[in-house]
Coordinates of C-alpha atoms in Angstrom, one line a residue:
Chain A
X1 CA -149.3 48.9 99.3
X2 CA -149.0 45.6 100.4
X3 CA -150.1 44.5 104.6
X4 CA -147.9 44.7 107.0
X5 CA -147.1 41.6 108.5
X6 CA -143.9 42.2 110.6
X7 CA -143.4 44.7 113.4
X8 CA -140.1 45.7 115.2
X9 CA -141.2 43.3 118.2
X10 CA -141.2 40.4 115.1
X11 CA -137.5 40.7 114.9
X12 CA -136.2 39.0 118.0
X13 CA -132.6 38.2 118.8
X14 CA -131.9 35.2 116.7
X15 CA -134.3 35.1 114.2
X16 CA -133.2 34.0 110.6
X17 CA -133.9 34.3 107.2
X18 CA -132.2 32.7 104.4
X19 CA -133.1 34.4 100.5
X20 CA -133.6 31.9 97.5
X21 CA -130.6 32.6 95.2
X22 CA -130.2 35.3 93.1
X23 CA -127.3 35.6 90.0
X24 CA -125.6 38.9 88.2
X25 CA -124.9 38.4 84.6
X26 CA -121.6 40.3 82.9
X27 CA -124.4 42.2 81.4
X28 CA -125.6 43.3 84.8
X29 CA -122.3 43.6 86.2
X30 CA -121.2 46.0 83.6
X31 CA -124.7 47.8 83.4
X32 CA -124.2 48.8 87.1
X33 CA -121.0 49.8 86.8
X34 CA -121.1 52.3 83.7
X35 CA -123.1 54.2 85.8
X36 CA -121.8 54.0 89.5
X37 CA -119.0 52.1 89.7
X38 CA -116.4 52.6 86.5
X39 CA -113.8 50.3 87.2
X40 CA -112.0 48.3 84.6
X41 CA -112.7 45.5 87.3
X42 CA -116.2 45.8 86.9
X43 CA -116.7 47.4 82.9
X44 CA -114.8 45.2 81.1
X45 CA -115.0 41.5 80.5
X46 CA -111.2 41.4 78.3
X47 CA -109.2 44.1 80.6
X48 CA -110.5 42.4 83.9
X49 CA -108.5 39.7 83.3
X50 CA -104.9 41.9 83.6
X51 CA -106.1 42.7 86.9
X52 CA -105.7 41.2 90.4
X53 CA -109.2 39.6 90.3
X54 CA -108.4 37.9 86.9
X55 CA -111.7 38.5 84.9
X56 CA -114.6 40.4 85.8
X57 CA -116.3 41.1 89.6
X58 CA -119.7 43.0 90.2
X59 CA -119.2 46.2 92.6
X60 CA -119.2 45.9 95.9
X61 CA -122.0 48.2 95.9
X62 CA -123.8 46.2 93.5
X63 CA -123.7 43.3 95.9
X64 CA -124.9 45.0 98.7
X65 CA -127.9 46.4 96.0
X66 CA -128.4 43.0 95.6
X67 CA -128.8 41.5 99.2
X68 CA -131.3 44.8 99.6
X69 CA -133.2 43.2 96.7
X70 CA -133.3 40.1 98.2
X71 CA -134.1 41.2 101.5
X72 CA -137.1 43.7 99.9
X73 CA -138.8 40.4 98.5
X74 CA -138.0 38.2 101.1
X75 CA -139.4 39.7 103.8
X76 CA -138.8 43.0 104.1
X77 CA -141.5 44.7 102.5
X78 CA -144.4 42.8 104.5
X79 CA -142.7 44.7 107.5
X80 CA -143.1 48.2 109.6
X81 CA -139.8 49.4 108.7
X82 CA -138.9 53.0 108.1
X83 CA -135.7 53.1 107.0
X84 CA -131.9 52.9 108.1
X85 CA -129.3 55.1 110.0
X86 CA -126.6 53.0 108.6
X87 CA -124.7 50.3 108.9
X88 CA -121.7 49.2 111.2
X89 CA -119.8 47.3 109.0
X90 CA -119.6 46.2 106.0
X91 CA -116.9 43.7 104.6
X92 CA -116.2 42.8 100.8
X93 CA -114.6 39.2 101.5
X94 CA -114.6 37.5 98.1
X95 CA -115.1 38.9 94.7
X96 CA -118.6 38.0 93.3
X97 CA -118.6 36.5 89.5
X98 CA -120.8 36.8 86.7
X99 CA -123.4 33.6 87.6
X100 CA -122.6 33.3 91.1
X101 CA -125.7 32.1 93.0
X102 CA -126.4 35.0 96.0
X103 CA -128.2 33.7 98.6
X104 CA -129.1 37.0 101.7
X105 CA -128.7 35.4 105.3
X106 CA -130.1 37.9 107.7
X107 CA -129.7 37.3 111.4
X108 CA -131.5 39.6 114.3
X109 CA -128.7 40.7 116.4
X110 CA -130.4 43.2 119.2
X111 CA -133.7 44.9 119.7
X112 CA -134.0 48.1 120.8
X113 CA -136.8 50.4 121.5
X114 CA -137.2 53.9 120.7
X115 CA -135.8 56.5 123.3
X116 CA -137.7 58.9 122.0
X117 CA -140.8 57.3 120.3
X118 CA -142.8 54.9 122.2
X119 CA -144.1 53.7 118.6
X120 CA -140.9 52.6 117.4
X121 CA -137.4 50.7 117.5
X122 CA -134.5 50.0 115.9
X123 CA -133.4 46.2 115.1
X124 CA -129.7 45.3 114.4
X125 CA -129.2 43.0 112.1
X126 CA -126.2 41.0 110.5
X127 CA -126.7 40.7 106.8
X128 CA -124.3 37.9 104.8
X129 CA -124.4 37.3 101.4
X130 CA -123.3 33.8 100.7
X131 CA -122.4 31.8 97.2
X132 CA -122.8 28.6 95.4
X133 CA -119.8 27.4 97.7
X134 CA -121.4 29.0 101.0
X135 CA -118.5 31.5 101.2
X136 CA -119.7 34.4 102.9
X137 CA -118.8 37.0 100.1
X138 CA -120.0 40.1 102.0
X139 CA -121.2 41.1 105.7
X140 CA -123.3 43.8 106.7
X141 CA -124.1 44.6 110.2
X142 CA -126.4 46.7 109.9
X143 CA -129.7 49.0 111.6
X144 CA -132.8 49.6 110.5
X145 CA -135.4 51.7 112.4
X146 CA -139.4 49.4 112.7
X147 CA -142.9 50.7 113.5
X148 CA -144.0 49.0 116.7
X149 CA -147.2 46.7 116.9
X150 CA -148.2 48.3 120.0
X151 CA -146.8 51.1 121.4
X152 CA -144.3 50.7 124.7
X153 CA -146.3 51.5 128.3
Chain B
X1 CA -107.1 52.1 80.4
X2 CA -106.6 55.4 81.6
X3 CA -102.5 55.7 82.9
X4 CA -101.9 55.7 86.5
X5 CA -101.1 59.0 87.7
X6 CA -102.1 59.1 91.9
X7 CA -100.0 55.7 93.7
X8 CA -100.5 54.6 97.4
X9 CA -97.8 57.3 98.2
X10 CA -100.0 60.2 97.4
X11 CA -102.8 59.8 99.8
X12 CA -101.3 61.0 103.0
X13 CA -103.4 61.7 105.6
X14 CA -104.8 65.0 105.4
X15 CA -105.0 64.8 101.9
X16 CA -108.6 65.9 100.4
X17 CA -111.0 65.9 97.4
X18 CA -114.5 67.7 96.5
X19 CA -116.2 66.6 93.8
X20 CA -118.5 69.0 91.0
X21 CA -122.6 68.3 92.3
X22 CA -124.5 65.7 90.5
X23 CA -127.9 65.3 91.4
X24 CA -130.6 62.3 90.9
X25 CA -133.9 63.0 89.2
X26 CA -136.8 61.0 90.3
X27 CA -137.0 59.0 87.6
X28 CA -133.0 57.7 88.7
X29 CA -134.5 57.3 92.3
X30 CA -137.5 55.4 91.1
X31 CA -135.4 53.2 88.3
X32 CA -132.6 52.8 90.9
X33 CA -135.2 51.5 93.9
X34 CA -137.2 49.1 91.0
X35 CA -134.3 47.3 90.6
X36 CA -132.6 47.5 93.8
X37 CA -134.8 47.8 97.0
X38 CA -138.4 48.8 96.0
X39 CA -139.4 49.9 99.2
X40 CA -142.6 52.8 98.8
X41 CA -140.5 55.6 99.4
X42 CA -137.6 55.2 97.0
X43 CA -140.5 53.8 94.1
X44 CA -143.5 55.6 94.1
X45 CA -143.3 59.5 94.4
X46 CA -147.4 59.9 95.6
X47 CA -147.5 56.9 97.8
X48 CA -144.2 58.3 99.7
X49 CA -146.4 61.6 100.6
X50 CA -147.7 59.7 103.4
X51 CA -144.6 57.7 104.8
X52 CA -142.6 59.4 107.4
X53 CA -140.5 61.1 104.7
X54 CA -142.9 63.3 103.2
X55 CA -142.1 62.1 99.8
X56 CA -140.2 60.2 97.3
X57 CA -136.1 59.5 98.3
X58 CA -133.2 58.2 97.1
X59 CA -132.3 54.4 98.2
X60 CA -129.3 55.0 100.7
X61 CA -127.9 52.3 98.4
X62 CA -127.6 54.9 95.4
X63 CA -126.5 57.6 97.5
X64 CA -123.1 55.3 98.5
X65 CA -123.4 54.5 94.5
X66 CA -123.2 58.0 93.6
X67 CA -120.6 59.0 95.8
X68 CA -118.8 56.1 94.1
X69 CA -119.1 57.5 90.7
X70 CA -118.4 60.8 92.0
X71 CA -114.6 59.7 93.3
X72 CA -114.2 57.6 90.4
X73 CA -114.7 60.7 88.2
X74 CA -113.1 62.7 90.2
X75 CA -110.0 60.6 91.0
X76 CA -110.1 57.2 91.8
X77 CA -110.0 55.7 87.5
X78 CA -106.5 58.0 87.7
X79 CA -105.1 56.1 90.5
X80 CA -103.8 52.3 91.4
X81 CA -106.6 51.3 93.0
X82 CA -106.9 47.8 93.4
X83 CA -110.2 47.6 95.2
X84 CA -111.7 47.7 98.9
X85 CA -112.1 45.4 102.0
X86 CA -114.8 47.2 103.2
X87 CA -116.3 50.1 105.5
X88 CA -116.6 50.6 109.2
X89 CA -119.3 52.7 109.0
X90 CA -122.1 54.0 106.8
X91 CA -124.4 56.4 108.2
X92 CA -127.8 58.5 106.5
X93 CA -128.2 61.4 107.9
X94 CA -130.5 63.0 105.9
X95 CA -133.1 62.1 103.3
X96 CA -131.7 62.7 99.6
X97 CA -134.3 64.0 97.4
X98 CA -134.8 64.9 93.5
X99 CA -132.7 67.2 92.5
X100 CA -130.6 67.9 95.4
X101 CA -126.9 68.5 94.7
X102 CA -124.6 66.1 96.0
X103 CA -120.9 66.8 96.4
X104 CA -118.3 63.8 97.2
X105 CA -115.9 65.1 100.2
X106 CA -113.1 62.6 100.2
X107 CA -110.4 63.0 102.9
X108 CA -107.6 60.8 103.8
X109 CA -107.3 59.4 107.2
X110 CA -104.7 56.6 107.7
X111 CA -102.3 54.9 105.2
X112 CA -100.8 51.4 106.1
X113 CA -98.4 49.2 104.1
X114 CA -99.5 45.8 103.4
X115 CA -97.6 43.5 106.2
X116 CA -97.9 40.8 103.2
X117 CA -96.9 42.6 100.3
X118 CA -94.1 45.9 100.0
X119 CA -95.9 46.6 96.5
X120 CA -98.8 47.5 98.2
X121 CA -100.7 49.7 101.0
X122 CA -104.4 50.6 102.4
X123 CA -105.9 54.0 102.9
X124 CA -108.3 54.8 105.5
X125 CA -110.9 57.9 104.1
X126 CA -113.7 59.7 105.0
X127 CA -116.4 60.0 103.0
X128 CA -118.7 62.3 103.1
X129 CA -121.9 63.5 101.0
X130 CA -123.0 66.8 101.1
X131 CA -126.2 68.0 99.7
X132 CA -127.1 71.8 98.5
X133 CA -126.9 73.3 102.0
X134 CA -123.6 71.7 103.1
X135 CA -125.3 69.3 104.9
X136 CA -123.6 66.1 105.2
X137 CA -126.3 63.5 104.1
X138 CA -124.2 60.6 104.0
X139 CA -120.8 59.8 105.7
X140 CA -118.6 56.2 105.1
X141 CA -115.1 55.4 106.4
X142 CA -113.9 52.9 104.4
X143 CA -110.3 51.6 103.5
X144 CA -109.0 51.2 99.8
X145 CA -106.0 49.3 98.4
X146 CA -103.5 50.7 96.1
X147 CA -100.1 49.5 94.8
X148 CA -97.3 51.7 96.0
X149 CA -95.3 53.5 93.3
X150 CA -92.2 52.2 94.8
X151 CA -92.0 49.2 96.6
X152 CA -91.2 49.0 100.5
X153 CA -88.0 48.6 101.4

């Protein structure tokens, strides 16, 4: 286990964090996709490039696996949080490539405490996954519910 | 390539799918969450005994994936499908556990030409995941495109 660091009162409106980069290979891409995601867009190297996208993309849901990865090792697991009720949004804006660089930029949008457990609250977050080229390739907004450090009076 | 059988046309609103039940065994959950968000209780089935879940679960992550490979089973590799802009909601209802039996429910909502292009249109679903006891565990709305069978006119 590691020690928490990071309560739900750590996540103030505003605060940032920006991931080191992260790549998919093909091989990746195509893993993931045999077993979740069978689209010829995302299985096969030679027929992606009859489709729209022109050659192969990762799943969208492989992207947002990814920016949970990144989050997990960038901060997240040195934090109170127990879990997620879901997300708000989420937005596929630009196809991600074999070897794009991912980089997770997670902003604190709202706080908000528990109504019905003075030990906890719930933090919403907006979650973009940028490339090389600092296109936004995906947005999240998204909740996740946080242990307090000290419980509300 | 499997032949195109389902266009834009066929998803009116209304229009539904159920999927067969697949389930995840730990060792998916645990493989799944080592990879993709290794927080303790998708990764380490004793250590999750004493989280607020009681025990090992599934990554909501996989859950969305699942569904995914569900519908493309069940449907979606038969149809025109030309990928997604996104979801305006997710939400995790319920934990998903080993072994539970998750059924896709897929139902139409809202079909729109594309304003840009008469060869194609969007689709507006409901998705839900359902577990052994008709519960729904999961639930996305999310839109799809597809190129029409015939063009607009």
């Amino acid at each position: 286990m590691t020690a928490i660091k990071y309560y739900w009162e750590h996540f103030v409106p505003g605060w940032e964090y920006v991931s080191p980069a992260r790549s998919l290979s093909a091989q990746e891409i195509t893993a993931f996709a045999r077993e979740y995601d069978p689209q010829t867009y995302h299985t096969d190297e030679e027929a992606a490039k009859a489709t729209p996208f022109g050659g192969l993309i990762a799943s969208g849901w492989q992207t947002c696996a990814v920016a949970m990865r990144l989050m997990c090792d960038g901060y997240l697991l040195q934090t109170s949080c127990i879990g997620s009720p879901g997300l708000d949004e989420v937005r596929w804006f630009k196809p991600v490539r074999p070897g794009d660089a991912l980089r997770l930029h997670s902003t604190a949008l709202e706080q908000t405490p528990s109504q019905k457990d003075p030990r906890r609250g719930t933090v919403k977050f907006r979650w973009d996954v940028l490339n090389q080229n600092n296109e936004v390739v995906c947005r999240m907004v998204a909740r996740q519910h946080y242990r307090r450090r000290s419980p509300a009076q």
